[in-house]
Short mmCIF file of C-alpha atoms in Angstrom, two decimals:
data_model
loop_
_atom_site.label_atom_id
_atom_site.label_comp_id
_atom_site.label_asym_id
_atom_site.label_seq_id
_atom_site.Cartn_x
_atom_site.Cartn_y
_atom_site.Cartn_z
CA MET A 1 -0.39 0.09 0.29
CA PHE A 2 2.72 2.26 1.23
CA SER A 3 4.66 1.42 -2.31
CA LYS A 4 1.66 2.60 -3.99
CA ILE A 5 1.35 5.58 -2.45
CA LYS A 6 5.08 6.62 -3.20
CA LEU A 7 4.54 5.63 -6.92
CA PHE A 8 1.65 7.97 -7.02
CA LEU A 9 3.47 10.67 -5.59
CA LYS A 10 6.20 10.03 -8.20
CA LYS A 11 4.30 11.15 -10.78
CA PRO A 12 4.76 13.87 -13.18
CA PHE A 13 2.08 16.63 -12.62
CA ASN A 14 0.90 18.49 -15.33
CA LEU A 15 1.34 22.30 -14.39
CA GLU A 16 1.28 23.72 -17.88
CA SER A 17 -2.77 23.66 -18.48
CA TYR A 18 -2.80 26.00 -14.86
CA ILE A 19 0.02 28.14 -16.08
CA SER A 20 -1.98 28.53 -19.33
CA ASN A 21 -5.20 29.34 -17.66
CA LYS A 22 -3.23 31.92 -14.69
CA LEU A 23 -5.19 34.66 -15.93
CA ASN A 24 -8.57 32.92 -15.89
CA LEU A 25 -7.93 30.78 -12.60
CA SER A 26 -6.58 33.73 -10.67
CA LEU A 27 -9.62 35.89 -11.52
CA LEU A 28 -12.16 33.17 -10.65
CA HIS A 29 -10.30 32.34 -7.64
CA GLY A 30 -10.53 36.39 -6.35
CA LEU A 31 -13.91 36.51 -7.18
CA PHE A 32 -14.57 33.58 -5.13
CA VAL A 33 -13.17 34.27 -2.12
CA PHE A 34 -14.69 37.89 -2.37
CA ILE A 35 -18.56 36.02 -2.93
CA PHE A 36 -17.79 33.16 -0.11
CA LEU A 37 -16.49 35.68 2.46
CA ASN A 38 -19.68 37.74 1.93
CA ILE A 39 -22.07 35.26 2.01
CA PHE A 40 -20.79 32.75 4.65
CA LYS A 41 -19.24 35.41 6.99
CA PRO A 42 -16.41 32.73 8.20
CA PHE A 43 -14.24 33.36 10.88
CA LYS A 44 -16.60 35.92 13.19
CA LEU A 45 -16.12 38.52 10.04
CA ASP A 46 -19.71 39.22 10.74
CA LEU A 47 -18.41 41.49 13.45
CA LEU A 48 -16.64 43.65 10.77
CA LYS A 49 -20.31 45.20 10.03
CA GLU A 50 -19.66 48.27 7.84
CA PHE A 51 -15.96 47.33 7.21
CA LEU A 52 -17.07 43.71 5.68
CA PHE A 53 -17.50 44.83 2.24
CA GLY A 54 -14.24 46.91 2.28
CA TYR A 55 -12.57 44.15 3.41
CA THR A 56 -13.64 41.34 1.30
CA ILE A 57 -12.34 43.82 -1.74
CA LEU A 58 -9.41 43.99 -0.47
CA MET A 59 -9.05 39.96 0.13
CA GLY A 60 -10.49 39.49 -3.35
CA ILE A 61 -7.86 41.62 -5.19
CA LEU A 62 -5.22 40.19 -2.81
CA THR A 63 -6.60 36.19 -3.74
CA PHE A 64 -6.10 37.44 -7.35
CA ILE A 65 -2.53 38.84 -7.46
CA VAL A 66 -1.02 36.27 -4.90
CA PRO A 67 -1.87 33.13 -7.31
CA PHE A 68 -1.36 34.91 -10.35
CA LEU A 69 2.55 35.88 -9.44
CA PHE A 70 2.73 32.26 -8.25
CA PHE A 71 1.88 30.87 -11.42
CA PHE A 72 4.02 33.52 -13.25
CA ILE A 73 6.73 32.48 -11.14
CA LEU A 74 6.33 28.75 -11.76
CA GLU A 75 6.61 29.65 -15.58
CA LYS A 76 9.40 31.35 -15.40
CA ILE A 77 11.45 27.85 -13.86
CA LYS A 78 11.57 23.86 -15.00
CA PHE A 79 8.23 22.95 -13.64
CA LYS A 80 7.85 20.13 -16.06
CA LYS A 81 9.49 18.02 -14.51
CA TRP A 82 7.74 18.28 -11.24
CA SER A 83 6.17 15.50 -9.56
CA ILE A 84 2.76 15.39 -7.82
CA TYR A 85 5.01 15.03 -4.35
CA SER A 86 6.55 18.41 -5.44
CA PHE A 87 3.60 20.00 -5.90
CA ILE A 88 1.96 19.22 -2.98
CA GLY A 89 5.02 20.37 -0.85
CA LEU A 90 5.00 23.74 -2.92
CA THR A 91 1.28 23.89 -2.47
CA LEU A 92 1.95 24.08 1.28
CA TYR A 93 4.47 26.32 1.51
CA PHE A 94 2.00 28.83 -0.80
CA ILE A 95 -0.35 28.57 1.78
CA ILE A 96 1.75 29.82 4.13
CA ILE A 97 2.82 32.65 2.32
CA TYR A 98 -0.33 33.37 1.10
CA SER A 99 -1.39 33.27 5.00
CA PHE A 100 1.11 35.87 5.80
CA ILE A 101 0.00 38.19 3.13
CA LEU A 102 -3.74 38.02 3.65
CA TRP A 103 -2.65 38.97 7.46
CA TYR A 104 -0.39 41.67 7.13
CA PHE A 105 -2.89 43.21 4.78
CA SER A 106 -5.92 42.81 7.18
CA GLY A 107 -5.64 45.48 9.58
CA ILE A 108 -9.31 46.32 10.65
CA TYR A 109 -9.30 42.37 11.41
CA LYS A 110 -6.49 42.35 13.21
CA ASP A 111 -7.63 45.83 15.16
CA ILE A 112 -11.43 44.25 16.15
CA PHE A 113 -9.60 41.25 17.36
CA ASN A 114 -6.77 43.01 18.87
CA LEU A 115 -4.41 40.26 16.98
CA ASN A 116 -0.49 40.86 17.04
CA ARG A 117 1.99 39.69 15.39
CA LEU A 118 3.04 37.09 17.23
CA SER A 119 -0.90 35.59 16.40
CA PHE A 120 -0.25 34.88 13.15
CA ILE A 121 -0.68 31.02 13.54
CA VAL A 122 -4.44 31.88 14.44
CA PHE A 123 -4.73 33.94 11.71
CA TYR A 124 -3.13 31.31 9.32
CA LYS A 125 -5.77 28.52 10.39
CA TYR A 126 -8.39 31.00 8.87
CA SER A 127 -6.77 31.38 5.58
CA SER A 128 -5.37 28.05 5.01
CA SER A 129 -8.74 26.48 5.87
CA LEU A 130 -9.99 28.94 3.07
CA ALA A 131 -7.03 28.46 0.98
CA LEU A 132 -7.57 24.71 1.01
CA ILE A 133 -11.11 25.21 -0.17
CA SER A 134 -10.33 27.69 -3.11
CA ILE A 135 -7.36 25.65 -4.04
CA ILE A 136 -9.98 22.69 -4.90
CA PHE A 137 -12.22 25.27 -6.52
CA MET A 138 -9.33 26.26 -9.09
CA LEU A 139 -8.77 22.34 -9.62
CA ILE A 140 -12.39 22.06 -10.75
CA VAL A 141 -12.75 25.00 -12.67
CA ASN A 142 -9.50 24.50 -14.76
CA ASP A 143 -10.12 21.20 -15.45
CA LYS A 144 -13.66 22.52 -16.80
CA LEU A 145 -11.72 24.82 -18.89
CA LEU A 146 -9.53 22.44 -19.98
CA ARG A 147 -12.63 20.52 -21.20
CA LEU A 148 -14.15 23.43 -22.77
CA LYS A 149 -11.06 23.87 -24.62
CA LYS A 150 -10.93 20.20 -26.10
CA GLU A 151 -14.51 20.39 -27.07
CA LYS A 152 -14.17 23.84 -28.73
CA ILE A 153 -10.72 22.21 -30.90
CA ASN A 154 -12.70 19.00 -31.51
CA LYS A 155 -15.98 20.98 -32.79
CA ILE A 156 -13.19 23.47 -35.54
CA LYS A 157 -11.14 20.37 -36.11
CA GLU A 158 -14.34 19.04 -38.32
CA ASP A 159 -14.14 22.36 -40.45
CA GLU A 160 -14.24 22.52 -43.72
CA ILE A 161 -12.76 25.54 -45.13
CA THR A 162 -11.83 27.17 -48.57
CA LEU A 163 -8.84 29.34 -49.20
CA PHE A 164 -8.44 31.99 -52.43
CA SER A 165 -5.94 32.50 -54.39
CA GLU A 166 -4.31 36.10 -54.11
CA ASN A 167 -6.37 37.34 -57.08
CA ARG A 168 -9.30 35.13 -55.72
CA LYS A 169 -9.81 33.91 -58.97
CA GLU A 170 -8.72 30.15 -57.70
CA ASN A 171 -9.40 28.62 -54.41
CA VAL A 172 -8.77 25.35 -52.71
CA THR A 173 -11.15 23.58 -50.21
CA ILE A 174 -10.03 21.27 -47.29
CA ASN A 175 -10.71 19.74 -44.18
CA ILE A 176 -8.94 21.69 -41.23
CA ASP A 177 -8.23 18.45 -39.44
CA LYS A 178 -6.51 16.93 -42.67
CA LEU A 179 -4.17 19.66 -43.28
CA ILE A 180 -0.40 19.06 -42.08
CA TYR A 181 1.46 22.26 -43.30
CA ILE A 182 1.82 25.12 -45.51
CA THR A 183 5.11 25.86 -47.37
CA ILE A 184 6.07 28.41 -49.88
CA ASP A 185 8.05 28.46 -52.79
CA GLY A 186 7.95 31.75 -54.93
CA ASN A 187 4.69 33.12 -55.52
CA TYR A 188 2.99 29.82 -54.88
CA ALA A 189 1.64 27.85 -51.25
CA SER A 190 1.79 24.28 -50.91
CA PHE A 191 -0.86 22.73 -49.12
CA PHE A 192 -0.15 18.99 -47.42
CA ILE A 193 -3.07 16.98 -46.98
CA GLU A 194 -3.57 13.89 -44.98
CA THR A 195 -5.86 11.55 -47.37
CA ALA A 196 -6.76 7.86 -46.98
CA ASN A 197 -4.02 7.53 -49.80
CA GLY A 198 -1.22 9.32 -48.34
CA ILE A 199 0.04 12.89 -48.06
CA LYS A 200 -1.62 14.88 -51.02
CA GLU A 201 -0.08 18.29 -52.10
CA ILE A 202 -2.03 20.95 -53.36
CA ILE A 203 -0.75 23.88 -54.61
CA LEU A 204 -2.23 27.53 -54.67
CA ARG A 205 -0.74 30.99 -56.03
CA ASN A 206 -0.75 32.88 -52.65
CA THR A 207 1.49 34.27 -49.75
CA LEU A 208 1.72 32.69 -46.60
CA SER A 209 0.55 35.99 -44.51
CA ASN A 210 -2.53 36.14 -46.77
CA ILE A 211 -3.13 32.46 -45.88
CA LEU A 212 -3.15 33.41 -42.03
CA LYS A 213 -5.33 35.71 -42.75
CA GLN A 214 -8.24 33.40 -43.60
CA ILE A 215 -7.40 31.09 -41.04
CA THR A 216 -7.32 32.87 -37.90
CA ASN A 217 -10.22 31.11 -36.30
CA TYR A 218 -7.63 28.01 -35.64
CA PRO A 219 -5.43 28.18 -32.67
CA PHE A 220 -3.49 25.40 -33.30
CA ILE A 221 -2.55 26.49 -36.64
CA PHE A 222 0.34 29.16 -36.81
CA ARG A 223 3.52 30.17 -38.68
CA CYS A 224 6.92 28.55 -37.37
CA HIS A 225 8.78 29.80 -40.23
CA LYS A 226 9.10 32.37 -42.61
CA SER A 227 8.54 29.96 -45.19
CA TYR A 228 5.96 27.26 -43.27
CA ILE A 229 3.14 27.15 -41.74
CA ILE A 230 1.94 24.07 -39.67
CA ASN A 231 -0.98 22.31 -37.78
CA SER A 232 0.27 22.00 -34.62
CA LEU A 233 -1.93 18.49 -33.42
CA PHE A 234 0.11 16.55 -36.22
CA PHE A 235 3.44 17.92 -34.65
CA ASP A 236 4.75 16.22 -31.03
CA GLU A 237 8.74 16.36 -31.33
CA ILE A 238 11.13 19.18 -31.00
CA THR A 239 14.78 18.55 -32.17
CA GLY A 240 17.77 20.62 -32.77
CA ASN A 241 19.10 23.30 -30.15
CA ALA A 242 19.22 26.80 -29.74
CA ARG A 243 21.01 27.60 -33.27
CA GLY A 244 17.81 26.39 -34.70
CA TYR A 245 14.54 23.95 -33.93
CA TYR A 246 12.99 21.42 -36.26
CA LEU A 247 9.38 20.32 -35.69
CA LYS A 248 8.72 16.45 -36.40
CA SER A 249 5.61 14.29 -37.24
CA ASN A 250 5.17 10.61 -37.51
CA ARG A 251 3.11 11.78 -41.03
CA ILE A 252 5.94 13.20 -42.72
CA GLU A 253 9.30 12.30 -43.04
CA ASN A 254 10.86 15.80 -43.40
CA LYS A 255 11.45 17.83 -40.46
CA ILE A 256 10.33 21.47 -40.34
CA PRO A 257 12.72 24.34 -39.55
CA VAL A 258 11.61 27.11 -36.85
CA SER A 259 12.40 30.44 -37.04
CA ARG A 260 14.84 31.19 -34.35
CA SER A 261 12.38 34.45 -33.14
CA LEU A 262 10.38 31.40 -31.23
CA HIS A 263 12.04 29.85 -28.11
CA LYS A 264 11.92 26.03 -27.51
CA VAL A 265 9.48 27.17 -24.36
CA ASP A 266 6.97 28.85 -26.93
CA LEU A 267 7.02 25.83 -29.14
CA GLU A 268 6.40 23.18 -26.61
CA LYS A 269 3.22 25.77 -25.47
CA LEU A 270 1.97 25.68 -28.99
CA LEU A 271 2.32 21.93 -29.39
CA GLN A 272 -0.04 21.51 -26.85
CA ILE A 273 -2.95 23.85 -27.74
#
């Protein structure tokens, strides 16, 4: 039993989804705390009377800022190698920091209850209880946001789009979920499409910039190089180094070059859309 728990705690924890949703999660977290404190008035908050609304606004703002900064810091470090155990440890540490910041700015609350600096442990019990509730809330909300995002992507993947040539005299109609990549050669763009008989190339007189304007509603399609547009749903591997990265797909043999303006971290995010 203990060995199973140990193995579970060593499993990697996907923080990328939380970081990509950091603004939405932080805003909802601050709003949740504000509403929760006003409705339930826990920890004898009803004694604040006319100061309650102002106090809860302050707590709502702080409980938006603190997790947002928390996610921002995580974004700058190598969080992808973290396990569930690491995340739990960090969360407990975060709750202490979170509680201290809320306690520090709880002037009217401390005055009414005559709390001094030695009584932080009392306030910590209050704020950590609220933090645990709000963390569960954030986990549920993030899961819902991921589901909505997947549903949206699955829906638009089924779209059939018509792309026009530069002079609008020619066009090509393709299923967006079959498009692997587009490359440019002179004044012509080549579309590489997955079909039942293999990869098919369709040529249209156009520029990549003009093509991009026609497919702006598809977040998983982006320009990775001055000569290439890719469908990130087909690519799952990054090779090379800082001098030059390449994207690989098991659908095609050739590697797609990446502009030096795109860093590896940015590429990893784009491929996980």
